[in-house]
Amino acid sequence: MHDKTLTELQAGLAAGDFSARELTEHFLNRIQSLDGALNSFITLTPEQALAQADAADQARAAGQAGALNGLPLAHKDIFCTRGVRTSCGSRMLDNFISPYDATVVERLQAAGAVMLGKTNMDEFAMGSSNETSWYGPVRNPWDTDRVPGGSSGGSAAAVAARLVPAATGTDTGGSIRQPAALTGITGLKPTYGRVSRWGMIAFASSLDQAGPMARSAADCALLLQAMSGHDPRDSTSVNQAVDNYSATLDQPLKGLRIGVPEEFFPATLDDRIASTTRAALAELEKQGAILVSMRLPSVDLSVPAYYVIAPAEASSNLSRFDGVRYGYRCEDPADLEDMYKRSRSEGFGAEVKRRILVGTYALSHGYYDAYYLRAQKVRRLISNDFAAAFENVDVIMGPTSPEQAFALGAKNDDPVTMYMADVFTIAVNLAGLPALSMPAGMIDGLPMGIQVIGNYFREAQILNVAHRFQQATDWHRQAPSFGETATAKGDA
Ligand code: GLN
């Protein structure tokens, strides 16, 4: 059952081939027997999952099955889940049991989905390798000595290893797309404002966006449908009708103009990543798409602009974790100041502290104009580049990541090397655009991903391009051999 996509499982449930309970038990068993080697989950919720599965089976019997009825999912541990620990990958929130559900969680549950547990992530979603988690690194099922990417590395590894058919992630600078690329799955970051951020622990509020991570574009369409829509509790959630994402998946690509920016193929890019990306573009060309070479002149400034704006917002968002109202509090504080200081120094890890320091500095009097304001101006230039590009093209494509999954520990000495992992993804967040990553080839036994960027609220078009590509190729069907021998006995 774990080889099936969400769409196939949905059909199997509808046909009565298996029940939601059977499906849930199957995946829970897989997680219990295999996740020791990956560490992709922080918390498992088997009792709640089985209760939700039984409720889904009953709803189906009563003729009231929701769109995702009985389908197992996992949530990144950044989404608040009522009655369940919500740690955000941090010691600071290790003891936090959320009293409410995030809108995304609520909506997926209302559609009938079954939550199996909460996935591991970089601490407060800061990272590109899932090594900053308080709960330890996540390993890549294609090669357990390598990282799965980050910060949604737990969701990516769990989906790639088929421990769960799909999961949620969040993307502030690439955290859905980059781990999707490094683990060979499909992930979509929606337009800023398409999906509610309510109950999603804030990292950089003007950039954060939740989205689906799954085995195919069709599966992402299914999930995005349930996740999207206006939420009066999030003032940045946009009140605009949600397209029917599954309805247009099959549309022919004839005449589609695909922009191919020079900046996404720098001279330093790994040749094999460049040629694999070009081969994928040629496949779309074969289907009638037209490749248009173009420029995004300001996009090279996206990493430096992001590393001013994101830490600035993070330093403000993370000031609420002070050991007073909830979260970690140090032992035996001498006085109030000692309690603040020690709770925050003991509760946060090194990368989070680095960002708080950088952000506080960039926002401080005398530096605000030189850094923060300057970065905001660059952000506008980047948005303008995309706006100009979308006058001539329908989508923009290139590689998702400049490299494939790298070894654990390989980039831990130099934060800037790690920051470069998102060189192709960050501009999209600064502009607030939607973008998807999907597998487009294998190099040295490891998956590589390509990115499809669309104009605002054109998620349907991105999914259409990705689905047509996946109809013609089977890169998205490749799975790591991870766990095959271990599960050969019990599995159907
Ligand atoms: N890797 C980037 C960072 O560390 C992006 C993280 C994200 O998208 N959450 O900030």
mmCIF file of N, CA and C and ligand atoms in Angstrom, residues 76 78 121-122 124-129 150-152 170-179 203 207-208 306-307 310-311 351 355 418-419 421-422 425-426 429, ligand 1:
data_model
loop_
_atom_site.group_PDB
_atom_site.id
_atom_site.type_symbol
_atom_site.label_atom_id
_atom_site.label_comp_id
_atom_site.label_asym_id
_atom_site.label_seq_id
_atom_site.Cartn_x
_atom_site.Cartn_y
_atom_site.Cartn_z
ATOM 1 N N LYS A 76 4.314 18.939 9.638
ATOM 2 C CA LYS A 76 5.560 19.506 10.139
ATOM 3 C C LYS A 76 5.310 20.020 11.549
ATOM 4 N N ILE A 78 5.754 22.495 13.076
ATOM 5 C CA ILE A 78 5.627 23.947 13.193
ATOM 6 C C ILE A 78 4.146 24.329 13.278
ATOM 7 N N MET A 121 12.170 18.862 12.018
ATOM 8 C CA MET A 121 12.442 20.074 11.236
ATOM 9 C C MET A 121 13.623 20.810 11.843
ATOM 10 N N ASP A 122 14.228 21.689 11.042
ATOM 11 C CA ASP A 122 15.245 22.568 11.602
ATOM 12 C C ASP A 122 14.586 23.447 12.659
ATOM 13 N N PHE A 124 12.934 26.113 14.595
ATOM 14 C CA PHE A 124 12.184 27.286 14.139
ATOM 15 C C PHE A 124 12.285 27.487 12.627
ATOM 16 N N ALA A 125 12.483 26.377 11.908
ATOM 17 C CA ALA A 125 12.522 26.362 10.428
ATOM 18 C C ALA A 125 13.737 27.092 9.868
ATOM 19 N N MET A 126 14.786 27.206 10.682
ATOM 20 C CA MET A 126 16.003 27.885 10.222
ATOM 21 C C MET A 126 17.046 26.849 9.854
ATOM 22 N N GLY A 127 17.216 26.641 8.548
ATOM 23 C CA GLY A 127 18.219 25.690 8.111
ATOM 24 C C GLY A 127 17.887 25.105 6.759
ATOM 25 N N SER A 128 18.862 24.419 6.177
ATOM 26 C CA SER A 128 18.693 23.797 4.862
ATOM 27 C C SER A 128 19.143 22.343 4.890
ATOM 28 N N SER A 129 19.268 21.783 6.089
ATOM 29 C CA SER A 129 19.787 20.415 6.176
ATOM 30 C C SER A 129 19.116 19.589 7.263
ATOM 31 N N GLY A 150 16.367 20.968 4.203
ATOM 32 C CA GLY A 150 15.587 21.524 5.311
ATOM 33 C C GLY A 150 14.911 22.813 4.886
ATOM 34 N N SER A 151 14.099 23.387 5.718
ATOM 35 C CA SER A 151 13.863 22.926 7.068
ATOM 36 C C SER A 151 12.798 21.848 7.200
ATOM 37 N N SER A 152 11.992 21.605 6.132
ATOM 38 C CA SER A 152 10.949 20.571 6.246
ATOM 39 C C SER A 152 11.541 19.195 5.939
ATOM 40 N N THR A 170 6.533 23.968 5.407
ATOM 41 C CA THR A 170 6.459 25.424 5.274
ATOM 42 C C THR A 170 7.724 25.886 4.561
ATOM 43 N N ASP A 171 7.599 27.023 3.881
ATOM 44 C CA ASP A 171 8.659 27.498 3.006
ATOM 45 C C ASP A 171 8.809 29.006 3.202
ATOM 46 N N THR A 172 9.917 29.402 3.823
ATOM 47 C CA THR A 172 10.214 30.814 4.081
ATOM 48 C C THR A 172 11.264 31.305 3.090
ATOM 49 N N GLY A 173 12.166 30.362 2.725
ATOM 50 C CA GLY A 173 13.214 30.690 1.755
ATOM 51 C C GLY A 173 13.514 29.499 0.851
ATOM 52 N N GLY A 174 12.735 28.438 1.004
ATOM 53 C CA GLY A 174 12.960 27.250 0.183
ATOM 54 C C GLY A 174 12.668 25.939 0.888
ATOM 55 N N SER A 175 12.168 26.027 2.113
ATOM 56 C CA SER A 175 12.077 24.842 2.974
ATOM 57 C C SER A 175 11.076 23.774 2.578
ATOM 58 N N ILE A 176 10.242 24.025 1.577
ATOM 59 C CA ILE A 176 9.453 22.922 1.004
ATOM 60 C C ILE A 176 10.192 22.398 -0.221
ATOM 61 N N ARG A 177 10.649 23.327 -1.069
ATOM 62 C CA ARG A 177 11.197 22.938 -2.377
ATOM 63 C C ARG A 177 12.573 22.282 -2.281
ATOM 64 N N GLN A 178 13.459 22.833 -1.471
ATOM 65 C CA GLN A 178 14.819 22.278 -1.410
ATOM 66 C C GLN A 178 14.819 20.855 -0.833
ATOM 67 N N PRO A 179 14.139 20.584 0.302
ATOM 68 C CA PRO A 179 14.103 19.188 0.760
ATOM 69 C C PRO A 179 13.344 18.275 -0.210
ATOM 70 N N PHE A 203 8.198 32.352 11.697
ATOM 71 C CA PHE A 203 9.649 32.545 11.573
ATOM 72 C C PHE A 203 9.827 33.950 10.992
ATOM 73 N N LEU A 207 7.290 36.170 4.772
ATOM 74 C CA LEU A 207 7.810 35.182 3.809
ATOM 75 C C LEU A 207 7.201 33.793 3.998
ATOM 76 N N ASP A 208 6.836 33.451 5.234
ATOM 77 C CA ASP A 208 6.360 32.101 5.556
ATOM 78 C C ASP A 208 5.109 31.726 4.765
ATOM 79 N N TYR A 306 17.589 38.430 1.797
ATOM 80 C CA TYR A 306 16.846 37.513 2.666
ATOM 81 C C TYR A 306 17.498 37.414 4.042
ATOM 82 N N TYR A 307 18.831 37.349 4.080
ATOM 83 C CA TYR A 307 19.497 37.169 5.370
ATOM 84 C C TYR A 307 19.603 38.462 6.184
ATOM 85 N N ALA A 310 14.784 38.134 6.822
ATOM 86 C CA ALA A 310 14.288 36.988 7.606
ATOM 87 C C ALA A 310 14.765 37.045 9.063
ATOM 88 N N PRO A 311 16.050 37.279 9.321
ATOM 89 C CA PRO A 311 16.447 37.387 10.735
ATOM 90 C C PRO A 311 15.795 38.577 11.446
ATOM 91 N N GLU A 351 22.025 28.289 15.731
ATOM 92 C CA GLU A 351 21.585 28.985 14.514
ATOM 93 C C GLU A 351 20.485 29.997 14.838
ATOM 94 N N ARG A 355 20.577 34.130 14.277
ATOM 95 C CA ARG A 355 19.578 34.915 13.550
ATOM 96 C C ARG A 355 19.010 36.034 14.432
ATOM 97 N N MET A 418 25.960 27.109 3.933
ATOM 98 C CA MET A 418 24.621 26.529 4.104
ATOM 99 C C MET A 418 23.567 27.455 3.496
ATOM 100 N N TYR A 419 23.702 28.764 3.692
ATOM 101 C CA TYR A 419 22.708 29.707 3.176
ATOM 102 C C TYR A 419 22.609 29.639 1.649
ATOM 103 N N ALA A 421 22.505 27.138 -0.178
ATOM 104 C CA ALA A 421 21.665 26.025 -0.629
ATOM 105 C C ALA A 421 20.343 26.535 -1.205
ATOM 106 N N ASP A 422 19.942 27.729 -0.789
ATOM 107 C CA ASP A 422 18.647 28.259 -1.219
ATOM 108 C C ASP A 422 18.776 29.357 -2.271
ATOM 109 N N THR A 425 15.868 29.406 -4.631
ATOM 110 C CA THR A 425 14.495 29.367 -4.112
ATOM 111 C C THR A 425 14.059 30.661 -3.423
ATOM 112 N N ILE A 426 15.026 31.379 -2.845
ATOM 113 C CA ILE A 426 14.699 32.516 -1.975
ATOM 114 C C ILE A 426 14.000 33.677 -2.690
ATOM 115 N N ASN A 429 10.262 33.604 -2.543
ATOM 116 C CA ASN A 429 9.641 34.023 -1.274
ATOM 117 C C ASN A 429 9.653 35.537 -1.152
HETATM 118 N N1 GLN B 1 17.162 27.680 4.541
HETATM 119 C C1 GLN B 1 16.519 28.942 4.692
HETATM 120 C C2 GLN B 1 16.792 29.472 6.084
HETATM 121 O O1 GLN B 1 17.519 28.864 6.765
HETATM 122 C C3 GLN B 1 15.037 28.801 4.459
HETATM 123 C C4 GLN B 1 14.315 28.190 5.582
HETATM 124 C C5 GLN B 1 12.850 28.080 5.351
HETATM 125 O O2 GLN B 1 12.371 28.189 4.228
HETATM 126 N N2 GLN B 1 12.117 27.905 6.435
HETATM 127 O O3 GLN B 1 16.288 30.463 6.482
#
